[in-house]
Amino acid sequence: MSIVVNGAAHRFEGGTLYELLISLGLDPERPGIAVAVNGEVVSRVRWRELRLNPDDVVEIVTAVSGG
Amino acid sequence: MDDELVIAGRRFRSRLFVGTARYPNQQVMLRALEASGAEVVTVAIRRVNLHQRGQSILDLLAGKYFILPNTAGCYTVREAVMTARLAREALGTNWIKLEVIGDDETLYPNTPQLIEAAKQLVDEGFNVLPYCSDDPVSCSILEKIGCQAVMPLGAPIGSGMGILNQYNIRLIRERVGVPVIVDAGVGTASDVAIAMELGCDGVLVNTAIAQARDPVRMAEAMRLAVEAGRRAYKAGRIPRRFYAQPSSPLEGRVDFGGS
């Protein structure tokens, strides 16, 4: 299925948010990232249970240099 | 020293807050942060780069500094509130330096949206430190709705023009009960000292350090300026007068004759 990850179209076999993060090469066990799906923040404890649907819009963020 | 800065019940040993952007490189940033003596450092929240993985700034800062995320780049209540929630989730902190920008060129705050976003975030349990205009009325409103500090600008972000309206900053300090941290506009150490002499509780500096010819030395200068300005404020300056007043005694002068 096709979803949107950080503004770009992305092919995803389907599964949970946790599985998406793994497939993107991110380590879901490490702190420092946060995720919103369709405009709602999904807390870390729900990453393993939240199943993604076609056309979901996923934002994955972290801290960067800032003032 | 018992002259600690306290915000939302948390004590801070340094009154200098330092941003982490625009340094020549990460090594210089780390050395500058150390030289500044700062405890609070700010970060922004942005999309993870999925194609190019670099070292996370959190790995560099965690454990050594109190990390204060901002909502830089947000122009609406919704963007700012979402960014704050993401920051809380990513960093495990309920502190947020709230920015709601109203204009690209001046980066001045959009005060109505800022107040609305601050209300929502206070309700959600955040410690909100709003970047705001140097206006005593909006600062009072932000305090009233539950912000834990106010962060009026000295001059536009990155402009280096210093404390443009000292009178306003003084009024804000007199009329607001929560800590006042001057955020933005500082150009050099004397600007920081002025802010502290006006009674401000702290200063946030980024560009003035990061873009100085020698950021590490400038960071040290800022640390000294915060301390000097704070001590001068506590010591109580003399009043200004329009005419001279001799400092040496007039009695006992030698009479050389004539005149």
Coordinates of C-alpha atoms in Angstrom, one line a residue:
Chain A
M1 CA 0.0 0.0 0.0
S2 CA 1.0 3.6 -0.4
I3 CA 1.4 6.0 2.6
V4 CA 3.0 9.4 3.0
V5 CA 6.1 9.6 5.3
N6 CA 7.6 13.0 6.0
G7 CA 6.0 14.5 3.0
A8 CA 7.0 11.8 0.4
A9 CA 5.0 8.9 -1.0
H10 CA 6.2 5.6 0.5
R11 CA 5.5 2.0 -0.3
F12 CA 4.7 -0.1 2.8
E13 CA 3.9 -3.8 3.0
G14 CA 1.4 -3.0 5.8
G15 CA 1.6 -3.6 9.5
T16 CA 2.1 -1.5 12.6
L17 CA 3.7 1.9 13.1
Y18 CA 6.5 0.0 15.0
E19 CA 7.1 -2.1 11.9
L20 CA 7.2 0.9 9.7
L21 CA 9.9 2.5 11.9
I22 CA 12.0 -0.6 11.7
S23 CA 11.6 -0.8 7.9
L24 CA 12.8 2.8 7.7
G25 CA 16.0 1.9 9.6
L26 CA 14.9 3.7 12.8
D27 CA 15.3 2.1 16.2
P28 CA 11.9 2.4 17.9
E29 CA 13.5 1.5 21.3
R30 CA 15.7 4.5 21.3
P31 CA 14.4 7.8 22.7
G32 CA 14.5 11.0 20.7
I33 CA 11.9 10.5 18.0
A34 CA 8.1 11.3 18.0
V35 CA 5.5 10.3 15.5
A36 CA 2.2 11.8 14.3
V37 CA -0.3 9.9 12.1
N38 CA -2.9 11.9 10.3
G39 CA -2.2 15.0 12.4
E40 CA -2.4 13.2 15.8
V41 CA 0.6 12.4 18.0
V42 CA 0.9 8.7 18.6
S43 CA 2.5 8.1 22.0
R44 CA 5.4 5.6 22.1
V45 CA 3.4 3.0 24.0
R46 CA 0.9 2.7 21.1
W47 CA 3.5 2.2 18.3
R48 CA 3.3 -1.6 18.5
E49 CA -0.5 -1.7 18.3
L50 CA -1.3 1.0 15.8
R51 CA -1.9 -0.5 12.3
L52 CA -1.4 1.8 9.4
N53 CA -3.9 2.2 6.6
P54 CA -3.5 3.1 3.0
D55 CA -3.0 6.9 2.5
D56 CA -2.1 7.5 6.1
V57 CA 0.1 10.5 6.6
V58 CA 3.0 9.9 8.9
E59 CA 5.3 12.5 10.3
I60 CA 8.5 11.3 12.1
V61 CA 10.4 14.0 14.0
T62 CA 13.4 14.5 16.2
A63 CA 15.4 17.3 17.8
V64 CA 17.8 19.3 15.7
S65 CA 19.9 22.4 16.3
G66 CA 17.7 25.4 17.1
G67 CA 17.6 28.7 18.9
Chain B
M1 CA 25.5 31.3 45.4
D2 CA 21.9 31.6 46.6
D3 CA 21.0 33.8 43.6
E4 CA 19.6 31.0 41.5
L5 CA 17.1 31.3 38.7
V6 CA 13.9 29.4 39.5
I7 CA 11.4 28.6 36.8
A8 CA 8.3 26.4 37.4
G9 CA 10.0 25.3 40.7
R10 CA 13.2 24.1 39.0
R11 CA 16.4 25.8 40.0
F12 CA 19.0 26.7 37.4
R13 CA 22.6 27.5 38.1
S14 CA 23.1 29.7 35.0
R15 CA 21.0 32.6 33.8
L16 CA 22.4 32.3 30.3
F17 CA 20.4 30.1 27.9
V18 CA 22.1 29.2 24.7
G19 CA 20.8 28.1 21.3
T20 CA 22.4 25.3 19.4
A21 CA 22.0 26.5 15.8
R22 CA 24.3 28.2 13.2
Y23 CA 27.7 27.2 14.7
P24 CA 30.6 26.6 12.2
N25 CA 30.5 22.9 13.3
Q26 CA 29.4 20.6 16.2
Q27 CA 32.8 20.7 17.9
V28 CA 32.8 24.5 18.1
M29 CA 29.2 24.3 19.3
L30 CA 30.1 21.9 22.1
R31 CA 33.1 24.0 23.2
A32 CA 31.0 27.2 23.1
L33 CA 28.3 25.7 25.2
E34 CA 30.8 24.6 27.7
A35 CA 32.5 28.1 27.8
S36 CA 29.1 29.7 28.2
G37 CA 28.4 27.9 31.5
A38 CA 24.8 27.5 30.3
E39 CA 22.6 24.8 31.7
V40 CA 19.6 25.4 29.5
V41 CA 20.2 24.9 25.7
T42 CA 17.5 25.1 23.0
V43 CA 16.7 22.7 20.2
A44 CA 14.2 22.7 17.3
I45 CA 11.9 19.9 16.2
R46 CA 12.1 18.8 12.6
R47 CA 11.4 15.8 10.4
V48 CA 13.9 12.9 10.7
N49 CA 16.1 12.8 7.6
L50 CA 15.4 9.3 6.4
H51 CA 18.1 9.3 3.7
Q52 CA 21.1 10.8 5.5
R53 CA 21.6 9.7 9.1
G54 CA 23.9 11.9 11.1
Q55 CA 24.7 12.0 14.7
S56 CA 21.7 13.1 16.8
I57 CA 22.2 16.4 18.6
L58 CA 20.5 14.7 21.6
D59 CA 23.5 12.3 21.8
L60 CA 25.8 15.3 22.1
L61 CA 23.8 17.1 24.7
A62 CA 21.9 14.6 26.8
G63 CA 23.0 14.3 30.4
K64 CA 25.0 17.5 30.2
Y65 CA 22.4 20.1 29.6
F66 CA 18.7 20.9 30.3
I67 CA 17.2 20.6 26.8
L68 CA 14.5 23.1 26.0
P69 CA 12.7 22.4 22.7
N70 CA 11.2 25.3 20.8
T71 CA 8.4 25.6 18.2
A72 CA 10.5 27.7 15.8
G73 CA 9.0 28.0 12.3
C74 CA 5.4 27.7 13.5
Y75 CA 2.9 30.2 12.2
T76 CA -0.4 29.0 13.6
V77 CA -1.8 27.8 16.9
R78 CA -2.2 24.3 15.5
E79 CA 1.3 24.0 14.2
A80 CA 2.8 25.3 17.5
V81 CA 0.6 23.0 19.7
M82 CA 1.4 20.0 17.5
T83 CA 5.1 20.7 17.6
A84 CA 5.0 21.1 21.4
R85 CA 3.3 17.7 21.7
L86 CA 5.8 16.1 19.4
A87 CA 8.6 17.6 21.4
R88 CA 7.2 16.3 24.6
E89 CA 6.9 12.8 23.1
A90 CA 10.4 12.9 21.5
L91 CA 12.3 14.4 24.5
G92 CA 10.2 13.4 27.4
T93 CA 9.9 17.0 28.6
N94 CA 6.8 19.1 29.3
W95 CA 8.9 22.3 28.9
I96 CA 8.4 24.3 25.7
K97 CA 9.8 27.5 24.4
L98 CA 6.7 28.6 22.5
E99 CA 7.2 30.5 19.3
V100 CA 4.3 31.5 17.0
I101 CA 5.8 33.7 14.3
G102 CA 3.7 36.3 12.5
D103 CA 6.0 37.7 9.9
D104 CA 8.8 36.2 7.7
E105 CA 11.0 39.3 7.6
T106 CA 10.9 40.5 11.2
L107 CA 10.1 37.1 12.8
Y108 CA 7.9 39.0 15.2
P109 CA 5.5 37.0 17.3
N110 CA 1.8 36.7 16.3
T111 CA 0.5 37.7 19.7
P112 CA -3.1 36.6 19.4
Q113 CA -2.1 33.2 18.1
L114 CA 0.7 33.0 20.7
I115 CA -1.7 33.6 23.6
E116 CA -4.2 31.0 22.2
A117 CA -1.4 28.4 21.8
A118 CA -0.1 29.2 25.3
K119 CA -3.5 28.7 26.8
Q120 CA -3.9 25.3 25.2
L121 CA -0.5 24.1 26.2
V122 CA -0.8 25.3 29.8
D123 CA -4.1 23.3 29.9
E124 CA -2.3 20.3 28.6
G125 CA 0.2 20.5 31.5
F126 CA 3.2 22.1 29.7
N127 CA 5.6 24.6 31.3
V128 CA 5.2 27.3 28.6
L129 CA 8.0 29.9 28.1
P130 CA 6.7 32.1 25.3
Y131 CA 8.9 34.1 22.9
C132 CA 6.9 37.4 22.8
S133 CA 7.1 41.0 21.9
D134 CA 8.6 43.5 24.3
D135 CA 5.1 44.7 25.3
P136 CA 4.2 44.8 29.0
V137 CA 0.5 44.1 28.3
S138 CA 1.0 40.9 26.3
C139 CA 3.6 39.8 28.8
S140 CA 1.0 40.3 31.6
I141 CA -1.6 38.4 29.7
L142 CA 0.8 35.5 29.1
E143 CA 1.6 35.4 32.8
K144 CA -2.1 35.5 33.7
I145 CA -2.9 32.5 31.6
G146 CA -0.2 30.4 33.3
C147 CA 3.1 30.8 31.5
Q148 CA 6.0 30.0 33.7
A149 CA 8.2 32.8 32.3
V150 CA 8.0 35.4 29.5
M151 CA 10.7 35.7 26.8
P152 CA 10.4 39.2 25.3
L153 CA 12.6 40.0 22.3
G154 CA 15.3 42.6 22.7
A155 CA 15.4 43.1 18.9
P156 CA 14.4 40.9 16.0
I157 CA 15.9 37.4 16.0
G158 CA 19.4 37.2 14.7
S159 CA 19.6 41.0 14.2
G160 CA 22.2 41.7 16.8
M161 CA 20.8 45.1 17.5
G162 CA 20.7 44.7 21.2
I163 CA 18.0 45.9 23.7
L164 CA 16.2 48.4 21.5
N165 CA 13.5 49.4 24.1
Q166 CA 15.1 49.3 27.5
Y167 CA 12.1 51.2 28.9
N168 CA 9.7 48.4 27.8
I169 CA 12.0 45.7 29.2
R170 CA 12.1 47.5 32.5
L171 CA 8.3 47.9 32.6
I172 CA 7.9 44.2 31.9
R173 CA 10.2 43.4 34.7
E174 CA 8.3 45.6 37.1
R175 CA 4.8 44.4 36.1
V176 CA 5.3 40.6 35.6
G177 CA 5.9 38.2 38.5
V178 CA 7.3 35.3 36.6
P179 CA 10.9 35.3 35.3
V180 CA 11.7 37.5 32.4
I181 CA 14.3 36.0 29.9
V182 CA 15.3 38.3 27.1
D183 CA 15.2 36.2 23.9
A184 CA 16.6 37.4 20.6
G185 CA 18.4 40.5 19.3
V186 CA 21.5 40.4 21.4
G187 CA 24.7 41.3 19.5
T188 CA 27.5 41.3 22.0
A189 CA 28.3 41.0 25.7
S190 CA 27.3 44.6 26.6
D191 CA 23.7 43.9 25.3
V192 CA 23.5 41.0 27.7
A193 CA 24.9 43.1 30.6
I194 CA 22.2 45.8 29.9
A195 CA 19.4 43.2 29.9
M196 CA 20.6 41.9 33.3
E197 CA 21.1 45.4 34.7
L198 CA 17.5 46.1 33.8
G199 CA 16.6 43.3 36.2
C200 CA 15.9 40.5 33.7
D201 CA 16.3 37.1 35.1
G202 CA 18.2 35.6 32.2
V203 CA 19.1 36.0 28.5
L204 CA 18.9 33.6 25.6
V205 CA 21.7 33.9 23.1
N206 CA 22.3 32.0 19.9
T207 CA 23.4 33.9 16.8
A208 CA 25.6 36.3 18.7
I209 CA 27.7 33.4 19.9
A210 CA 27.4 31.0 17.0
Q211 CA 28.2 33.5 14.3
A212 CA 30.9 35.5 16.2
R213 CA 34.4 35.2 14.7
D214 CA 35.4 33.2 17.7
P215 CA 32.3 31.5 19.1
V216 CA 34.0 30.0 22.1
R217 CA 35.5 33.2 23.3
M218 CA 32.2 35.0 22.7
A219 CA 30.4 32.4 24.8
E220 CA 32.8 33.1 27.6
A221 CA 32.2 36.8 27.2
M222 CA 28.4 36.2 27.4
R223 CA 28.8 34.2 30.6
L224 CA 30.8 37.0 32.2
A225 CA 28.4 39.6 31.0
V226 CA 25.4 37.8 32.6
E227 CA 27.3 37.6 35.9
A228 CA 28.5 41.2 35.7
G229 CA 25.0 42.6 34.8
R230 CA 23.3 40.5 37.4
R231 CA 25.7 41.7 40.1
A232 CA 25.4 45.3 39.1
Y233 CA 21.6 45.0 39.2
K234 CA 21.7 43.4 42.7
A235 CA 24.2 46.1 43.8
G236 CA 21.9 48.9 42.8
R237 CA 23.3 51.5 40.4
I238 CA 23.6 55.2 41.2
P239 CA 21.0 57.6 39.8
R240 CA 21.8 59.4 36.6
R241 CA 22.4 63.2 36.9
F242 CA 22.8 65.9 34.4
Y243 CA 25.8 67.7 36.0
A244 CA 29.1 66.5 37.4
Q245 CA 29.7 65.8 41.1
P246 CA 33.3 65.7 42.2
S247 CA 34.5 62.5 43.6
S248 CA 37.4 63.9 45.6
P249 CA 36.8 66.1 48.7
L250 CA 36.7 69.9 48.3
E251 CA 38.0 70.6 51.8
G252 CA 41.7 70.8 52.4
R253 CA 42.7 71.9 48.9
V254 CA 46.1 73.6 48.6
D255 CA 46.0 77.4 48.1
F256 CA 48.5 78.3 45.5
G257 CA 47.5 82.0 45.6
G258 CA 45.9 83.9 42.7
S259 CA 42.5 83.6 41.2

